[in-house]
């Protein structure tokens, strides 16, 4: 062994080296920065103003249960897949509605809450947040991810049992599957029963006392009767809620599409308006105030009817008939990102390595060009 090696070993054994401890102790690695844009409170029941402008994480199991068949905008759904997590920003309109839901008197007729705002401000994600709250609060959820999809992309059109009315059986069956996926844990434990007999044809009927889950399965398996099952299901859930057997949350995205006079549903070379579709009447009935022990949360959007309409306010989007049908209701305005919300989104994107090496000047430019609009910001940050 060389003289240098022997000297080096003697030096390592001296107390002068031992005072530095191990290499790991001597070199302190930087800890991961605290993620101030997140909250560890992932239960919407506990969300309050203390959690504003922070992201919370929806567990994968719940996300698949509630939104597997729709509920997120397409661009956000792609982002969820890319980031491998579902994070939703806690915003003021959400906290406001959650506070109303906690304080409501559920022995009285249902309250109707209407989210409105310009396109792209985040109404659908706020609705998704509220749906998660309903799920954690053990409520039956009646949710339509996007109403106008039925009227713009009809898959099958069939005459209804009511003269002059038409069914969309495939869409109705798909919605029943969505309803079952969201609520099967409650439908199997609450043991809800139908209150009267339903006759589908000369050979098929369903006796009073049959479980609501069996009613839903019948509509999924017998697509021809899916629209009739949807109508019956809504009536039965409303009755069960009023009787105190369950609590119900109705959440409909793009509700004003029910009152737009144009669709792409064509019968005998004529366009059929939404008012002539059986599903329209069923869900208009769902949001009436003739039942209790529940809540109704709706969104209105120009994109659900006509983007060229001059205003995004409820009176313009609903028209006279729609406004009177919902009146009285509590309107909740949704605006573009506040400065705190914008900063949280940028920090989240940087954390997920979605944007890198951006300067404070670049962030300011993004905020100015997007005007703080959530959808526009998302578009500016999409990959090349």
Short mmCIF file of N, CA and C in Angstrom, two decimals, residues 76-145:
data_model
loop_
_atom_site.label_atom_id
_atom_site.label_comp_id
_atom_site.label_asym_id
_atom_site.label_seq_id
_atom_site.Cartn_x
_atom_site.Cartn_y
_atom_site.Cartn_z
N UNK A 76 -60.15 18.90 -19.89
CA UNK A 76 -59.75 18.58 -18.52
C UNK A 76 -59.55 17.08 -18.35
N UNK A 77 -60.39 16.28 -18.99
CA UNK A 77 -60.25 14.83 -18.91
C UNK A 77 -58.91 14.39 -19.49
N UNK A 78 -58.49 15.02 -20.59
CA UNK A 78 -57.17 14.72 -21.16
C UNK A 78 -56.06 15.11 -20.20
N UNK A 79 -56.24 16.22 -19.50
CA UNK A 79 -55.25 16.67 -18.52
C UNK A 79 -55.15 15.70 -17.36
N UNK A 80 -56.30 15.15 -16.94
CA UNK A 80 -56.31 14.16 -15.86
C UNK A 80 -55.48 12.95 -16.25
N UNK A 81 -55.63 12.49 -17.49
CA UNK A 81 -54.86 11.33 -17.95
C UNK A 81 -53.37 11.67 -18.01
N UNK A 82 -53.05 12.87 -18.46
CA UNK A 82 -51.65 13.27 -18.59
C UNK A 82 -50.98 13.39 -17.24
N UNK A 83 -51.66 14.02 -16.28
CA UNK A 83 -51.07 14.24 -14.97
C UNK A 83 -51.22 13.05 -14.03
N UNK A 84 -51.99 12.05 -14.46
CA UNK A 84 -52.20 10.83 -13.65
C UNK A 84 -52.79 11.13 -12.29
N UNK A 85 -53.62 12.16 -12.20
CA UNK A 85 -54.32 12.49 -10.97
C UNK A 85 -55.46 13.46 -11.31
N UNK A 86 -56.48 13.45 -10.47
CA UNK A 86 -57.62 14.34 -10.66
C UNK A 86 -57.60 15.39 -9.57
N UNK A 87 -57.20 16.60 -9.93
CA UNK A 87 -57.13 17.70 -8.98
C UNK A 87 -58.09 18.80 -9.41
N UNK A 88 -58.89 19.27 -8.47
CA UNK A 88 -59.88 20.31 -8.74
C UNK A 88 -59.59 21.51 -7.85
N UNK A 89 -59.63 22.69 -8.44
CA UNK A 89 -59.38 23.92 -7.71
C UNK A 89 -60.62 24.30 -6.90
N UNK A 90 -60.41 24.62 -5.64
CA UNK A 90 -61.50 25.03 -4.75
C UNK A 90 -61.74 26.52 -4.95
N UNK A 91 -62.94 26.85 -5.45
CA UNK A 91 -63.23 28.23 -5.84
C UNK A 91 -64.39 28.81 -5.03
N UNK A 92 -64.49 30.13 -5.05
CA UNK A 92 -65.49 30.82 -4.25
C UNK A 92 -66.92 30.38 -4.56
N UNK A 93 -67.35 30.25 -5.85
CA UNK A 93 -68.73 29.80 -6.10
C UNK A 93 -69.02 28.42 -5.51
N UNK A 94 -68.03 27.54 -5.52
CA UNK A 94 -68.22 26.21 -4.93
C UNK A 94 -68.46 26.31 -3.43
N UNK A 95 -67.59 27.04 -2.75
CA UNK A 95 -67.71 27.19 -1.30
C UNK A 95 -69.03 27.86 -0.95
N UNK A 96 -69.46 28.81 -1.77
CA UNK A 96 -70.73 29.49 -1.53
C UNK A 96 -71.90 28.51 -1.58
N UNK A 97 -71.95 27.70 -2.64
CA UNK A 97 -73.06 26.74 -2.77
C UNK A 97 -72.98 25.68 -1.69
N UNK A 98 -71.78 25.22 -1.35
CA UNK A 98 -71.65 24.22 -0.27
C UNK A 98 -72.16 24.78 1.05
N UNK A 99 -71.93 26.05 1.29
CA UNK A 99 -72.43 26.65 2.53
C UNK A 99 -73.96 26.69 2.52
N UNK A 100 -74.55 26.97 1.35
CA UNK A 100 -76.01 26.95 1.25
C UNK A 100 -76.57 25.55 1.49
N UNK A 101 -75.90 24.56 0.91
CA UNK A 101 -76.37 23.18 1.06
C UNK A 101 -76.31 22.73 2.52
N UNK A 102 -75.32 23.19 3.25
CA UNK A 102 -75.20 22.81 4.67
C UNK A 102 -76.28 23.46 5.52
N UNK A 103 -76.71 24.66 5.13
CA UNK A 103 -77.64 25.42 5.96
C UNK A 103 -79.10 25.26 5.54
N UNK A 104 -79.35 24.57 4.43
CA UNK A 104 -80.72 24.49 3.90
C UNK A 104 -81.64 23.70 4.82
N UNK A 105 -82.90 24.04 4.78
CA UNK A 105 -83.93 23.31 5.52
C UNK A 105 -84.51 22.27 4.55
N UNK A 106 -84.12 21.02 4.74
CA UNK A 106 -84.50 19.97 3.79
C UNK A 106 -85.92 19.44 4.01
N UNK A 107 -86.61 20.00 4.98
CA UNK A 107 -88.02 19.63 5.15
C UNK A 107 -88.91 20.49 4.25
N UNK A 108 -88.34 21.53 3.65
CA UNK A 108 -89.07 22.40 2.74
C UNK A 108 -88.79 22.01 1.29
N UNK A 109 -89.51 22.63 0.37
CA UNK A 109 -89.30 22.35 -1.05
C UNK A 109 -87.85 22.59 -1.44
N UNK A 110 -87.39 21.85 -2.44
CA UNK A 110 -85.97 21.91 -2.83
C UNK A 110 -85.59 23.32 -3.28
N UNK A 111 -84.38 23.70 -2.94
CA UNK A 111 -83.82 24.95 -3.45
C UNK A 111 -83.13 24.67 -4.78
N UNK A 112 -83.23 25.64 -5.70
CA UNK A 112 -82.56 25.53 -7.00
C UNK A 112 -81.42 26.54 -7.05
N UNK A 113 -80.20 26.07 -7.34
CA UNK A 113 -79.03 26.93 -7.46
C UNK A 113 -78.56 26.89 -8.91
N UNK A 114 -78.35 28.06 -9.49
CA UNK A 114 -78.02 28.15 -10.91
C UNK A 114 -76.65 28.82 -11.08
N UNK A 115 -75.70 28.07 -11.60
CA UNK A 115 -74.37 28.60 -11.91
C UNK A 115 -74.39 29.18 -13.32
N UNK A 116 -73.96 30.42 -13.46
CA UNK A 116 -73.93 31.03 -14.78
C UNK A 116 -72.63 31.84 -14.93
N UNK A 117 -72.25 32.09 -16.16
CA UNK A 117 -71.02 32.83 -16.44
C UNK A 117 -70.64 32.66 -17.89
N UNK A 118 -69.64 33.38 -18.32
CA UNK A 118 -69.17 33.29 -19.70
C UNK A 118 -68.59 31.90 -19.99
N UNK A 119 -68.54 31.50 -21.25
CA UNK A 119 -67.96 30.19 -21.58
C UNK A 119 -66.51 30.07 -21.09
N UNK A 120 -66.20 28.89 -20.56
CA UNK A 120 -64.82 28.61 -20.17
C UNK A 120 -64.41 29.07 -18.80
N UNK A 121 -65.35 29.55 -17.98
CA UNK A 121 -64.96 30.05 -16.65
C UNK A 121 -64.88 28.94 -15.61
N UNK A 122 -65.32 27.71 -15.95
CA UNK A 122 -65.15 26.59 -15.02
C UNK A 122 -66.41 26.12 -14.33
N UNK A 123 -67.56 26.39 -14.93
CA UNK A 123 -68.84 25.98 -14.29
C UNK A 123 -68.95 24.46 -14.17
N UNK A 124 -68.50 23.72 -15.18
CA UNK A 124 -68.62 22.25 -15.16
C UNK A 124 -67.78 21.63 -14.05
N UNK A 125 -66.59 22.19 -13.80
CA UNK A 125 -65.74 21.65 -12.74
C UNK A 125 -66.28 22.01 -11.36
N UNK A 126 -66.89 23.17 -11.24
CA UNK A 126 -67.55 23.52 -9.98
C UNK A 126 -68.69 22.54 -9.72
N UNK A 127 -69.45 22.22 -10.77
CA UNK A 127 -70.53 21.25 -10.63
C UNK A 127 -69.99 19.88 -10.23
N UNK A 128 -68.86 19.49 -10.83
CA UNK A 128 -68.23 18.21 -10.48
C UNK A 128 -67.83 18.19 -9.01
N UNK A 129 -67.31 19.30 -8.51
CA UNK A 129 -66.93 19.42 -7.10
C UNK A 129 -68.16 19.22 -6.21
N UNK A 130 -69.28 19.82 -6.60
CA UNK A 130 -70.51 19.70 -5.81
C UNK A 130 -71.05 18.27 -5.87
N UNK A 131 -70.92 17.61 -7.01
CA UNK A 131 -71.34 16.21 -7.12
C UNK A 131 -70.51 15.34 -6.17
N UNK A 132 -69.22 15.62 -6.08
CA UNK A 132 -68.37 14.88 -5.15
C UNK A 132 -68.86 15.10 -3.71
N UNK A 133 -69.26 16.32 -3.41
CA UNK A 133 -69.83 16.61 -2.08
C UNK A 133 -71.08 15.77 -1.85
N UNK A 134 -71.98 15.72 -2.83
CA UNK A 134 -73.19 14.92 -2.69
C UNK A 134 -72.89 13.45 -2.46
N UNK A 135 -71.89 12.95 -3.17
CA UNK A 135 -71.49 11.55 -3.00
C UNK A 135 -70.99 11.28 -1.58
N UNK A 136 -70.13 12.17 -1.08
CA UNK A 136 -69.59 12.00 0.27
C UNK A 136 -70.68 12.20 1.32
N UNK A 137 -71.76 12.89 0.94
CA UNK A 137 -72.86 13.14 1.87
C UNK A 137 -73.95 12.08 1.75
N UNK A 138 -73.65 10.99 1.01
CA UNK A 138 -74.57 9.86 0.84
C UNK A 138 -75.90 10.27 0.22
N UNK A 139 -75.83 11.10 -0.81
CA UNK A 139 -77.02 11.51 -1.54
C UNK A 139 -77.15 10.73 -2.84
N UNK A 140 -78.39 10.41 -3.21
CA UNK A 140 -78.64 9.89 -4.55
C UNK A 140 -78.33 11.00 -5.55
N UNK A 141 -77.57 10.69 -6.58
CA UNK A 141 -77.16 11.70 -7.55
C UNK A 141 -77.87 11.47 -8.87
N UNK A 142 -78.56 12.50 -9.34
CA UNK A 142 -79.16 12.50 -10.68
C UNK A 142 -78.40 13.54 -11.48
N UNK A 143 -77.54 13.07 -12.36
CA UNK A 143 -76.56 13.95 -13.01
C UNK A 143 -76.63 13.81 -14.53
N UNK A 144 -76.73 14.93 -15.23
CA UNK A 144 -76.58 14.93 -16.69
C UNK A 144 -75.28 15.66 -17.00
N UNK A 145 -74.30 14.98 -17.59
CA UNK A 145 -73.01 15.62 -17.85
C UNK A 145 -73.08 16.80 -18.83
#
